[in-house]
mmCIF file of C-alpha atoms in Angstrom:
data_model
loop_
_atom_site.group_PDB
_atom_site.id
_atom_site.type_symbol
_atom_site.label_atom_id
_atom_site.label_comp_id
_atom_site.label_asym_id
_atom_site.label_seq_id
_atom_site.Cartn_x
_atom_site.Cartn_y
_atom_site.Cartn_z
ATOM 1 C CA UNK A 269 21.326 24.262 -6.342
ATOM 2 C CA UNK A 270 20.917 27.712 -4.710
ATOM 3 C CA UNK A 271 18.601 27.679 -2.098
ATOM 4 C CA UNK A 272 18.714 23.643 -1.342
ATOM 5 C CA UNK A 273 18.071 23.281 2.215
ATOM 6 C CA UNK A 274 17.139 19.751 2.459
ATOM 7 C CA UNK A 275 16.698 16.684 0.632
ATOM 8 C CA UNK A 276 14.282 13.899 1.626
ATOM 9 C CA UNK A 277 13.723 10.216 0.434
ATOM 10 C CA UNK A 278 10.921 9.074 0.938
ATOM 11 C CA UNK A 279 9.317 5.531 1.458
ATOM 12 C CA UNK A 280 5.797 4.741 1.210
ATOM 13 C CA UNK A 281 4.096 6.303 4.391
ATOM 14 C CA UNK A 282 6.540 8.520 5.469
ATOM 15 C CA UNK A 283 5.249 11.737 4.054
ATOM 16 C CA UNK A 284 1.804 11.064 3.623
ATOM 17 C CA UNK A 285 -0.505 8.483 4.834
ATOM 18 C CA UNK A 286 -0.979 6.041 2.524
ATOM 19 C CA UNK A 287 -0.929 3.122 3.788
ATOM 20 C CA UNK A 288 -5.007 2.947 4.599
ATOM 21 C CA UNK A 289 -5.020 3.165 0.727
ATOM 22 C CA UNK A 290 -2.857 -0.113 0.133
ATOM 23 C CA UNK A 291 -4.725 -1.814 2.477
ATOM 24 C CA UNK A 292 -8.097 -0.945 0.703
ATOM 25 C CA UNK A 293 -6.412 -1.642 -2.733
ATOM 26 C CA UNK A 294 -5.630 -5.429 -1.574
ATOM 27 C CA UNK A 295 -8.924 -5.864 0.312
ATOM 28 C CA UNK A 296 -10.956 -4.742 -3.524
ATOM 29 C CA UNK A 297 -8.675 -7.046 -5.371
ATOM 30 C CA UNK A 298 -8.577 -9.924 -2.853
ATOM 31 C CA UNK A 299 -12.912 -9.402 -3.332
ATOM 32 C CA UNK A 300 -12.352 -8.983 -7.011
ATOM 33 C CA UNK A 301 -10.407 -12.338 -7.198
ATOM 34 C CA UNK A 302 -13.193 -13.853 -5.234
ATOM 35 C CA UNK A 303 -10.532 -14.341 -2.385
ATOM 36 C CA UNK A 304 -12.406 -14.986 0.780
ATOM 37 C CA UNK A 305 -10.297 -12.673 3.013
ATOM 38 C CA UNK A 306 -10.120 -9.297 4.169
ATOM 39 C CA UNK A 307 -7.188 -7.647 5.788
ATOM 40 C CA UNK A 308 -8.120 -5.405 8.969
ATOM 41 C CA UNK A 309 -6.234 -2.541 10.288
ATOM 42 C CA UNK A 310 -4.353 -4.947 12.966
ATOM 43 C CA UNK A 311 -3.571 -7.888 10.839
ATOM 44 C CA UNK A 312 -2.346 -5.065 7.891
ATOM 45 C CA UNK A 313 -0.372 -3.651 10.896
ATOM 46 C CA UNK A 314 1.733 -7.227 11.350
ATOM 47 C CA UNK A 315 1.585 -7.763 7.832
ATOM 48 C CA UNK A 316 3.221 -4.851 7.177
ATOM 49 C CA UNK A 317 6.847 -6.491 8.370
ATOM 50 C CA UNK A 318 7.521 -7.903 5.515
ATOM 51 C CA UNK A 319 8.148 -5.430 3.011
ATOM 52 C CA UNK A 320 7.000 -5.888 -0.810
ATOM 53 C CA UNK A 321 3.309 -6.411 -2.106
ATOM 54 C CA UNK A 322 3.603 -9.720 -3.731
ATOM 55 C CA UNK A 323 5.853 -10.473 -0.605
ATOM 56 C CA UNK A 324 3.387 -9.636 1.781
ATOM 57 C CA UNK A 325 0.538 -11.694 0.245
ATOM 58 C CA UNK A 326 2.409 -14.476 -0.228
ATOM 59 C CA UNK A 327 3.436 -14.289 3.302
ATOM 60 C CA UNK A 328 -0.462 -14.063 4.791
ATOM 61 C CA UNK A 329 -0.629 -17.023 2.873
ATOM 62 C CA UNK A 330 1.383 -19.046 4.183
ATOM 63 C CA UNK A 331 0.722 -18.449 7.683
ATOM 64 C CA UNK A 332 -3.194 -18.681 6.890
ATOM 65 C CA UNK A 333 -4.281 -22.749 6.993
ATOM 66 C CA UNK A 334 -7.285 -22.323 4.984
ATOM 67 C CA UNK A 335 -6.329 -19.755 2.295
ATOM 68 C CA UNK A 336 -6.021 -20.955 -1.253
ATOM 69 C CA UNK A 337 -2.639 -21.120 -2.770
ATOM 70 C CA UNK A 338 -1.844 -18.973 -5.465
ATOM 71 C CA UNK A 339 0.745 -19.746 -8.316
ATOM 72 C CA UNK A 340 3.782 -17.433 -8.505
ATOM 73 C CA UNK A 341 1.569 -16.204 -12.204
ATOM 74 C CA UNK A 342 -1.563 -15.732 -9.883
ATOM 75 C CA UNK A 343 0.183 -13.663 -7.266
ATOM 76 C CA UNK A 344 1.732 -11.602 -9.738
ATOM 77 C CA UNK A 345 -1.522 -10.886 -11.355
ATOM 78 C CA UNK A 346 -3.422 -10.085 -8.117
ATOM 79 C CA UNK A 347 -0.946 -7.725 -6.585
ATOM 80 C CA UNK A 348 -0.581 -6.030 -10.598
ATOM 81 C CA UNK A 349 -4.387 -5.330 -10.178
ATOM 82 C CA UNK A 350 -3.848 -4.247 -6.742
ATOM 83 C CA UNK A 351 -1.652 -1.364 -7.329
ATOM 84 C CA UNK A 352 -3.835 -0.174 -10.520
ATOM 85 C CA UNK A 353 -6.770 0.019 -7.693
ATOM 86 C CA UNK A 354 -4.060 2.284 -5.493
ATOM 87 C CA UNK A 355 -3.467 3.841 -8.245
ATOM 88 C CA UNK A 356 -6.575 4.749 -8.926
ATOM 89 C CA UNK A 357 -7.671 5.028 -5.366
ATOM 90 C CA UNK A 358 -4.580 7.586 -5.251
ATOM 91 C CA UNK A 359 -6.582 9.735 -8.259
ATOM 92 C CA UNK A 360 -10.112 9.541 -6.423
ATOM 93 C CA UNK A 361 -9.229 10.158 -2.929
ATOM 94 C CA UNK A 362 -5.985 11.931 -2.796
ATOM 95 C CA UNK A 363 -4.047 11.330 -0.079
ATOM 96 C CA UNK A 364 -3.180 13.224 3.273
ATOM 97 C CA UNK A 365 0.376 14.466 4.157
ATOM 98 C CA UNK A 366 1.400 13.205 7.641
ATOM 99 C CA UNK A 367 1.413 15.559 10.629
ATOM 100 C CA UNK A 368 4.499 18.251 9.814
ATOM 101 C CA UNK A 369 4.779 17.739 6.657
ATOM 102 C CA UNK A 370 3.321 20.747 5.557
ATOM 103 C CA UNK A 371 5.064 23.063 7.627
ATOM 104 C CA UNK A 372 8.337 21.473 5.746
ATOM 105 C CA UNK A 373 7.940 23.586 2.742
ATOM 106 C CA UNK A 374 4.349 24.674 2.410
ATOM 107 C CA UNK A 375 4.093 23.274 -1.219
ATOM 108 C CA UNK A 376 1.588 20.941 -2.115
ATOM 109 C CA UNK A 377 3.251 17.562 -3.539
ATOM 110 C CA UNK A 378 2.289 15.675 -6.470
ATOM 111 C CA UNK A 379 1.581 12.034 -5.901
ATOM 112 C CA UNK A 380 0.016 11.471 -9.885
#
C-alpha cells in the first residue's frame, strides 16, 4: 500500500451529487406505474430521513391519505424498476462530483 494517503467510504451523495438522480428515477417509475404522485425537491428533502428505497416509499405512503397501497410484491417491483431507471439515468447523464472532490485526487471516478 505505498503511497495510501487516505481511504474514503462513501454513501450515496457524499462524493457526488446524486441524489437529483434518485429522485427523478422514482418520479419516472411512480409515472410508469401510473402512480399519481410526484416527489418535489422539498418533500424528497424530508423523505430523505428514512434511509432505504423501498423504505422510503413505503413511508410517503403511509403518511399520504389518498395514495394507493402497494403490496410488499408491488413495492418491491416499483423500487426494482426504479433503480434500473438510476441506473440508467447514471449511464445517460453522468453524474457531478460534489464541490472538493476533485481537488481530493484529481482522478476521475467510475460510477458504471
Amino acid at each position: 500500500m505505498v503511497g495510501l494517503k487516505a481511504l474514503f467510504f462513501d454513501l450515496d451523495g457524499t462524493l457526488a451529487e446524486t441524489e437529483e438522480l434518485h429522485r427523478e428515477a422514482f418520479n419516472r417509475a411512480f409515472a410508469e406505474a401510473g402512480l399519481p404522485f410526484r416527489w418535489d425537491r422539498a418533500l424528497y428533502g424530508e423523505l430523505l430521513w428514512t434511509t432505504g428505497g423501498k423504505e422510503r416509499i413505503a413511508a410517503f405512503l403511509r403518511r399520504c391519505g389518498d395514495c394507493p397501497g402497494l403490496s410488499p410484491e408491488a413495492l418491491a417491483r416499483l423500487h426494482a424498476r426504479k433503480n434500473a431507471l438510476y441506473h440508467a439515468l447514471l449511464r445517460e447523464e453522468g453524474v457531478a462530483l460534489r464541490p472538493g472532490v476533485a481537488r481530493l485526487g484529481g482522478r476521475s471516478f467510475p460510477f458504471w
